[in-house]
Amino acid sequence: MNDTKRPGGKPATINDIARLAEVSKKTVSRVINNSPFVKEETRKRVEAVIAEHGFSPDPQARGLAFRRSFLVGMIYDNPSPNYVVNMQQGVLDAVRGAGLELVVHPCNRASPTFLDEVRAFVVRQKLFGVVMPPSVSEDDRVIEILKDADCPYVRIASVSLDEPACMVVTNDSRGAAQAARHLAELGHTRVAFISGPDTFRSSFERGRGFREGLAEHGLSMDDAYVRAGAYTFESGAEAAQSLLAMANPPTAIFAGNDEMAIGVMKAARDAGLDVPRDLSIVGFDDLPMASRVWPNLTTVRLPIRDMGRMAAEKLTAGLRGLDPATLVQPEVDPSLIVRESTAPPRG
């Protein structure tokens, strides 16, 4: 191997390491920055050259070379403000300890300028990395933008969509199945489901899990009892009004998130119904409001703050010399929290 000393006996530079490892300067930068976009064989070769020649980039020069800021971005399009705030708190729990700050980018995936705005945000902020909750996390077009920008990321999603180092999996279908079992075991047979937007994979997974849970008890989901919501209080109330106006209304409603479930509570009260004596209601997420409304809401708990923290810890693992694929639990296990909004059907 060629000598790494430069004229005047100066130590090797990043250009020298790239030459000796027979890779580009950008690839060396990616290896040093723990980018997930480097083949393992290439990473090992570059690391061996770095170790052999004692190369240690100057932190200030490194920051300039990588064009990185001390900012972690969170890109989201979730309509539930409570979900977003809890997720932000979790990300902050992790990044503050790593000397980083959080910058958020709310967006609308239905906008024709959505992708251009995401690209501009990533490039303009020169982000250290990005945390993505659903449904942005489910959009492979965004992933391509991040890869092109050599920007590390972690996706939070209801199913695995990427390498373990880039994922926090929430297993929404498991939680929805628990909700279905609970209602079936209480004796409900006319059950309704209010879904989230069809642009969210979680909406499909929660519906799928709910159907599977009912099937375990010999029940099936009648499409007449299914309504499309938007993960908002207003859409939950509107969908519930439609369901409760049926000639043979449901005795229980499973709403795809807590925001909609509380909208269902309002619609039930407006219709003169008692919850849970006349109508049982189950939500999803277990946001703080679930235990503050009356009656307290039975819901499926996702540890949203912990999910944000887990994602940010994976993103910043390299700063602590850790392998992100081995950090914390790669999956989340939802759990049903039974409170006061469910009971056996009357009669």
Short mmCIF file of C-alpha atoms in Angstrom, two decimals:
data_model
loop_
_atom_site.label_atom_id
_atom_site.label_comp_id
_atom_site.label_asym_id
_atom_site.label_seq_id
_atom_site.Cartn_x
_atom_site.Cartn_y
_atom_site.Cartn_z
CA MET A 1 0.00 0.00 0.00
CA ASN A 2 1.21 3.48 -0.82
CA ASP A 3 2.61 5.69 1.91
CA THR A 4 -0.02 8.10 3.24
CA LYS A 5 2.43 10.82 4.19
CA ARG A 6 2.02 13.97 2.14
CA PRO A 7 4.85 16.39 1.27
CA GLY A 8 6.25 17.86 4.46
CA GLY A 9 5.28 14.82 6.51
CA LYS A 10 1.68 15.95 6.91
CA PRO A 11 -0.87 13.31 7.91
CA ALA A 12 -3.24 11.69 5.43
CA THR A 13 -6.30 13.58 4.26
CA ILE A 14 -9.70 12.33 3.29
CA ASN A 15 -8.55 12.47 -0.34
CA ASP A 16 -5.65 10.14 0.51
CA ILE A 17 -8.00 7.69 2.23
CA ALA A 18 -10.31 7.71 -0.80
CA ARG A 19 -7.38 7.03 -3.14
CA LEU A 20 -5.97 4.19 -1.04
CA ALA A 21 -9.37 2.55 -0.54
CA GLU A 22 -10.16 3.03 -4.24
CA VAL A 23 -13.43 4.80 -3.55
CA SER A 24 -14.73 8.33 -3.96
CA LYS A 25 -14.27 11.05 -1.37
CA LYS A 26 -18.05 11.02 -0.93
CA THR A 27 -17.96 7.33 -0.02
CA VAL A 28 -15.30 7.96 2.64
CA SER A 29 -17.49 10.77 3.98
CA ARG A 30 -20.45 8.42 4.15
CA VAL A 31 -18.45 5.81 6.05
CA ILE A 32 -17.21 8.35 8.59
CA ASN A 33 -20.72 9.74 8.96
CA ASN A 34 -22.22 6.26 9.48
CA SER A 35 -24.45 6.60 6.44
CA PRO A 36 -26.66 3.55 5.78
CA PHE A 37 -26.07 3.96 2.03
CA VAL A 38 -22.70 2.16 1.87
CA LYS A 39 -22.24 -1.52 1.06
CA GLU A 40 -20.84 -3.48 3.99
CA GLU A 41 -17.84 -4.71 1.99
CA THR A 42 -16.97 -1.16 0.99
CA ARG A 43 -17.46 0.12 4.52
CA LYS A 44 -15.06 -2.46 5.93
CA ARG A 45 -12.41 -1.64 3.32
CA VAL A 46 -12.57 2.08 4.02
CA GLU A 47 -12.57 1.54 7.79
CA ALA A 48 -9.49 -0.68 7.47
CA VAL A 49 -7.59 2.03 5.59
CA ILE A 50 -8.68 4.65 8.13
CA ALA A 51 -7.55 2.44 11.03
CA GLU A 52 -4.23 1.55 9.40
CA HIS A 53 -3.24 5.15 8.84
CA GLY A 54 -4.80 6.69 11.93
CA PHE A 55 -6.95 9.08 9.94
CA SER A 56 -9.08 11.31 12.19
CA PRO A 57 -11.05 14.11 10.54
CA ASP A 58 -11.06 17.47 12.28
CA PRO A 59 -14.59 18.03 13.68
CA GLN A 60 -14.90 21.52 12.20
CA ALA A 61 -13.60 20.42 8.83
CA ARG A 62 -15.81 17.36 9.01
CA GLY A 63 -18.90 19.48 9.49
CA LEU A 64 -18.00 21.48 6.42
CA ALA A 65 -17.15 18.41 4.36
CA PHE A 66 -20.41 16.69 5.14
CA ARG A 67 -22.38 19.89 4.80
CA ARG A 68 -24.29 18.80 7.91
CA SER A 69 -26.02 21.00 10.43
CA PHE A 70 -26.80 20.05 14.01
CA LEU A 71 -30.48 19.69 13.08
CA VAL A 72 -32.68 16.60 13.02
CA GLY A 73 -35.74 17.03 10.85
CA MET A 74 -39.18 15.58 11.46
CA ILE A 75 -41.33 15.46 8.33
CA TYR A 76 -45.00 14.68 8.97
CA ASP A 77 -48.48 14.98 7.54
CA ASN A 78 -50.46 13.53 10.46
CA PRO A 79 -53.68 15.51 11.05
CA SER A 80 -53.74 14.75 14.80
CA PRO A 81 -51.97 17.56 16.70
CA ASN A 82 -51.79 15.46 19.88
CA TYR A 83 -50.00 12.66 18.01
CA VAL A 84 -47.53 15.11 16.50
CA VAL A 85 -46.72 16.81 19.82
CA ASN A 86 -46.12 13.47 21.56
CA MET A 87 -43.88 12.33 18.73
CA GLN A 88 -41.88 15.57 18.88
CA GLN A 89 -41.35 15.16 22.61
CA GLY A 90 -39.92 11.69 22.05
CA VAL A 91 -37.53 12.90 19.36
CA LEU A 92 -36.40 15.72 21.63
CA ASP A 93 -35.74 13.25 24.46
CA ALA A 94 -33.07 11.65 22.28
CA VAL A 95 -31.54 14.48 20.23
CA ARG A 96 -30.95 16.87 23.10
CA GLY A 97 -28.62 14.36 24.69
CA ALA A 98 -26.72 14.12 21.42
CA GLY A 99 -26.16 17.87 21.08
CA LEU A 100 -28.70 18.21 18.27
CA GLU A 101 -31.87 20.25 17.79
CA LEU A 102 -35.21 19.39 16.20
CA VAL A 103 -36.73 21.23 13.27
CA VAL A 104 -40.18 20.19 12.01
CA HIS A 105 -41.69 20.23 8.53
CA PRO A 106 -45.48 19.77 8.38
CA CYS A 107 -46.66 18.94 4.90
CA ASN A 108 -49.54 17.66 2.80
CA ARG A 109 -48.86 14.60 0.67
CA ALA A 110 -51.81 15.50 -1.55
CA SER A 111 -50.22 18.81 -2.54
CA PRO A 112 -48.71 18.94 -6.05
CA THR A 113 -45.66 20.66 -4.54
CA PHE A 114 -45.20 18.11 -1.75
CA LEU A 115 -42.02 16.47 -3.06
CA ASP A 116 -40.42 19.76 -4.11
CA GLU A 117 -41.05 21.19 -0.65
CA VAL A 118 -39.54 18.14 1.07
CA ARG A 119 -36.47 18.29 -1.17
CA ALA A 120 -36.02 22.00 -0.51
CA PHE A 121 -36.38 21.47 3.26
CA VAL A 122 -33.75 18.72 3.36
CA VAL A 123 -31.26 20.61 1.21
CA ARG A 124 -31.81 24.03 2.78
CA GLN A 125 -31.49 22.82 6.37
CA LYS A 126 -28.52 20.51 5.60
CA LEU A 127 -30.04 18.05 8.02
CA PHE A 128 -28.09 15.62 10.16
CA GLY A 129 -30.95 13.19 9.55
CA VAL A 130 -34.72 12.81 9.39
CA VAL A 131 -37.38 11.06 11.50
CA MET A 132 -40.58 10.26 9.62
CA PRO A 133 -43.88 9.23 11.26
CA PRO A 134 -46.70 7.81 9.12
CA SER A 135 -47.75 8.46 6.43
CA VAL A 136 -44.68 10.30 5.10
CA SER A 137 -42.66 7.30 6.27
CA GLU A 138 -44.63 5.11 3.85
CA ASP A 139 -43.81 7.19 0.77
CA ASP A 140 -40.88 5.72 -1.16
CA ARG A 141 -40.59 8.90 -3.21
CA VAL A 142 -39.46 10.72 -0.07
CA ILE A 143 -36.95 7.97 0.65
CA GLU A 144 -35.41 8.46 -2.80
CA ILE A 145 -35.06 12.19 -2.12
CA LEU A 146 -33.27 11.48 1.16
CA LYS A 147 -30.96 8.92 -0.45
CA ASP A 148 -30.09 11.32 -3.26
CA ALA A 149 -29.23 13.94 -0.63
CA ASP A 150 -27.21 11.36 1.36
CA CYS A 151 -29.42 12.20 4.34
CA PRO A 152 -29.84 9.43 6.97
CA TYR A 153 -33.39 8.66 8.05
CA VAL A 154 -35.55 6.45 10.28
CA ARG A 155 -39.10 5.49 9.34
CA ILE A 156 -41.89 4.80 11.82
CA ALA A 157 -44.54 2.59 10.25
CA SER A 158 -47.13 -0.07 11.01
CA VAL A 159 -45.16 -2.69 9.04
CA SER A 160 -41.51 -3.07 8.09
CA LEU A 161 -40.64 -1.12 4.95
CA ASP A 162 -36.84 -0.91 5.12
CA GLU A 163 -33.67 -2.21 6.73
CA PRO A 164 -33.89 -2.65 10.54
CA ALA A 165 -31.48 0.26 11.11
CA CYS A 166 -33.98 2.55 9.35
CA MET A 167 -37.21 1.30 10.96
CA VAL A 168 -39.38 1.43 14.04
CA VAL A 169 -42.28 -0.98 13.41
CA THR A 170 -45.53 -0.40 15.33
CA ASN A 171 -47.56 -3.52 14.40
CA ASP A 172 -50.90 -1.70 14.29
CA SER A 173 -52.82 -4.79 13.15
CA ARG A 174 -52.00 -6.59 16.42
CA GLY A 175 -53.50 -3.78 18.46
CA ALA A 176 -56.64 -3.58 16.33
CA ALA A 177 -57.14 -7.34 16.73
CA GLN A 178 -57.09 -6.86 20.52
CA ALA A 179 -59.83 -4.23 20.20
CA ALA A 180 -61.96 -6.63 18.18
CA ARG A 181 -61.49 -9.48 20.65
CA HIS A 182 -62.48 -7.19 23.52
CA LEU A 183 -65.74 -6.14 21.88
CA ALA A 184 -66.57 -9.68 20.80
CA GLU A 185 -65.93 -11.04 24.29
CA LEU A 186 -68.28 -8.40 25.71
CA GLY A 187 -70.99 -9.84 23.45
CA HIS A 188 -71.15 -7.25 20.64
CA THR A 189 -72.09 -8.58 17.21
CA ARG A 190 -73.08 -5.35 15.44
CA VAL A 191 -69.75 -3.57 15.41
CA ALA A 192 -68.65 -0.70 13.21
CA PHE A 193 -65.25 0.54 12.07
CA ILE A 194 -64.25 4.11 11.23
CA SER A 195 -61.04 4.00 9.22
CA GLY A 196 -58.37 6.62 8.76
CA PRO A 197 -57.40 8.13 5.39
CA ASP A 198 -56.62 5.64 2.64
CA THR A 199 -53.23 7.35 2.18
CA PHE A 200 -52.15 5.91 5.56
CA ARG A 201 -50.92 2.30 5.67
CA SER A 202 -51.94 2.32 9.34
CA SER A 203 -55.57 2.75 8.28
CA PHE A 204 -55.42 -0.47 6.26
CA GLU A 205 -53.49 -2.37 8.95
CA ARG A 206 -55.88 -1.36 11.72
CA GLY A 207 -58.86 -2.41 9.61
CA ARG A 208 -57.20 -5.70 8.71
CA GLY A 209 -56.35 -6.49 12.32
CA PHE A 210 -59.86 -5.62 13.46
CA ARG A 211 -61.41 -7.99 10.94
CA GLU A 212 -59.01 -10.77 11.92
CA GLY A 213 -59.84 -10.31 15.59
CA LEU A 214 -63.56 -10.53 14.91
CA ALA A 215 -63.06 -13.62 12.78
CA GLU A 216 -61.43 -15.38 15.74
CA HIS A 217 -64.85 -15.15 17.43
CA GLY A 218 -66.84 -16.20 14.38
CA LEU A 219 -67.83 -12.63 13.48
CA SER A 220 -67.39 -10.80 10.21
CA MET A 221 -67.25 -7.11 9.41
CA ASP A 222 -70.34 -6.01 7.46
CA ASP A 223 -69.27 -3.33 4.96
CA ALA A 224 -72.48 -1.44 5.81
CA TYR A 225 -70.88 -0.68 9.18
CA VAL A 226 -67.64 0.73 7.75
CA ARG A 227 -67.05 4.46 7.31
CA ALA A 228 -64.03 6.37 6.04
CA GLY A 229 -62.62 8.98 8.41
CA ALA A 230 -59.67 11.36 8.30
CA TYR A 231 -58.04 10.81 11.72
CA THR A 232 -59.76 14.00 12.93
CA PHE A 233 -62.35 14.71 15.62
CA GLU A 234 -64.76 16.13 13.04
CA SER A 235 -64.55 13.12 10.73
CA GLY A 236 -65.17 10.76 13.65
CA ALA A 237 -68.28 12.67 14.69
CA GLU A 238 -69.61 12.79 11.12
CA ALA A 239 -69.03 9.08 10.53
CA ALA A 240 -70.69 8.20 13.84
CA GLN A 241 -73.75 10.31 13.00
CA SER A 242 -74.16 8.28 9.82
CA LEU A 243 -73.76 4.97 11.64
CA LEU A 244 -76.13 5.87 14.47
CA ALA A 245 -78.80 6.95 11.98
CA MET A 246 -78.99 3.43 10.52
CA ALA A 247 -82.16 1.42 10.99
CA ASN A 248 -80.14 -1.17 12.89
CA PRO A 249 -77.23 0.84 14.32
CA PRO A 250 -74.09 -0.71 15.78
CA THR A 251 -73.78 -1.36 19.48
CA ALA A 252 -70.02 -0.76 19.35
CA ILE A 253 -67.72 1.41 17.24
CA PHE A 254 -63.97 1.00 16.80
CA ALA A 255 -62.43 4.27 15.62
CA GLY A 256 -59.05 4.22 13.91
CA ASN A 257 -57.58 6.76 16.33
CA ASP A 258 -58.46 8.57 19.55
CA GLU A 259 -59.29 11.86 17.84
CA MET A 260 -62.06 10.15 15.89
CA ALA A 261 -63.17 8.10 18.89
CA ILE A 262 -63.81 11.27 20.88
CA GLY A 263 -65.75 12.60 17.90
CA VAL A 264 -67.87 9.43 18.16
CA MET A 265 -68.50 10.23 21.83
CA LYS A 266 -69.86 13.63 20.88
CA ALA A 267 -72.13 12.17 18.20
CA ALA A 268 -73.45 9.62 20.70
CA ARG A 269 -74.27 12.29 23.26
CA ASP A 270 -75.91 14.45 20.58
CA ALA A 271 -78.09 11.44 19.74
CA GLY A 272 -79.09 11.05 23.40
CA LEU A 273 -77.14 7.82 23.86
CA ASP A 274 -75.29 6.77 26.98
CA VAL A 275 -71.70 5.59 26.63
CA PRO A 276 -71.11 2.72 27.24
CA ARG A 277 -74.62 1.51 28.15
CA ASP A 278 -76.06 2.26 24.69
CA LEU A 279 -72.82 2.37 22.68
CA SER A 280 -69.33 1.05 23.35
CA ILE A 281 -66.43 2.99 21.85
CA VAL A 282 -62.78 1.99 21.33
CA GLY A 283 -60.01 4.24 20.03
CA PHE A 284 -56.39 3.79 19.01
CA ASP A 285 -53.10 5.44 20.14
CA ASP A 286 -53.88 6.17 23.82
CA LEU A 287 -53.17 9.87 23.56
CA PRO A 288 -53.25 11.78 26.89
CA MET A 289 -56.80 12.93 26.14
CA ALA A 290 -58.04 9.32 26.25
CA SER A 291 -57.82 9.25 30.04
CA ARG A 292 -59.15 12.82 30.45
CA VAL A 293 -62.47 12.59 28.60
CA TRP A 294 -65.58 11.22 30.26
CA PRO A 295 -66.12 8.36 30.25
CA ASN A 296 -62.44 7.49 30.01
CA LEU A 297 -61.74 5.98 26.61
CA THR A 298 -60.92 2.32 26.07
CA THR A 299 -58.16 2.38 23.48
CA VAL A 300 -55.16 0.61 21.99
CA ARG A 301 -51.94 2.04 23.38
CA LEU A 302 -49.06 2.90 21.10
CA PRO A 303 -46.17 4.46 23.04
CA ILE A 304 -45.95 7.42 20.67
CA ARG A 305 -43.40 9.39 22.65
CA ASP A 306 -41.23 6.29 23.00
CA MET A 307 -41.56 5.66 19.26
CA GLY A 308 -40.17 9.12 18.53
CA ARG A 309 -37.33 8.57 20.97
CA MET A 310 -36.52 5.14 19.53
CA ALA A 311 -36.38 6.55 16.01
CA ALA A 312 -34.12 9.43 17.03
CA GLU A 313 -31.83 7.10 18.99
CA LYS A 314 -31.38 4.95 15.90
CA LEU A 315 -30.67 8.06 13.84
CA THR A 316 -28.02 9.33 16.25
CA ALA A 317 -26.48 5.93 17.07
CA GLY A 318 -23.33 6.70 15.12
CA LEU A 319 -22.56 9.64 17.39
CA ARG A 320 -22.25 7.14 20.22
CA GLY A 321 -20.37 4.54 18.19
CA LEU A 322 -23.33 2.15 18.15
CA ASP A 323 -24.93 0.04 15.44
CA PRO A 324 -28.46 1.42 14.90
CA ALA A 325 -29.78 -2.03 13.95
CA THR A 326 -29.11 -3.26 17.49
CA LEU A 327 -30.58 -0.27 19.33
CA VAL A 328 -33.64 -0.71 21.56
CA GLN A 329 -36.50 -2.88 20.44
CA PRO A 330 -36.97 -2.68 16.66
CA GLU A 331 -40.71 -3.25 17.03
CA VAL A 332 -43.48 -1.88 19.21
CA ASP A 333 -46.10 -4.14 20.80
CA PRO A 334 -49.50 -2.39 21.05
CA SER A 335 -51.66 -3.13 24.08
CA LEU A 336 -55.37 -2.67 24.81
CA ILE A 337 -56.16 -0.31 27.70
CA VAL A 338 -59.68 -1.06 28.97
CA ARG A 339 -61.38 1.92 30.59
CA GLU A 340 -64.98 3.08 30.96
CA SER A 341 -66.20 3.51 27.36
CA THR A 342 -66.93 -0.19 26.73
CA ALA A 343 -69.48 -2.57 28.28
CA PRO A 344 -71.70 -5.50 27.22
CA PRO A 345 -74.52 -4.50 24.85
CA ARG A 346 -77.82 -3.64 26.44
CA GLY A 347 -80.35 -6.46 26.49
#
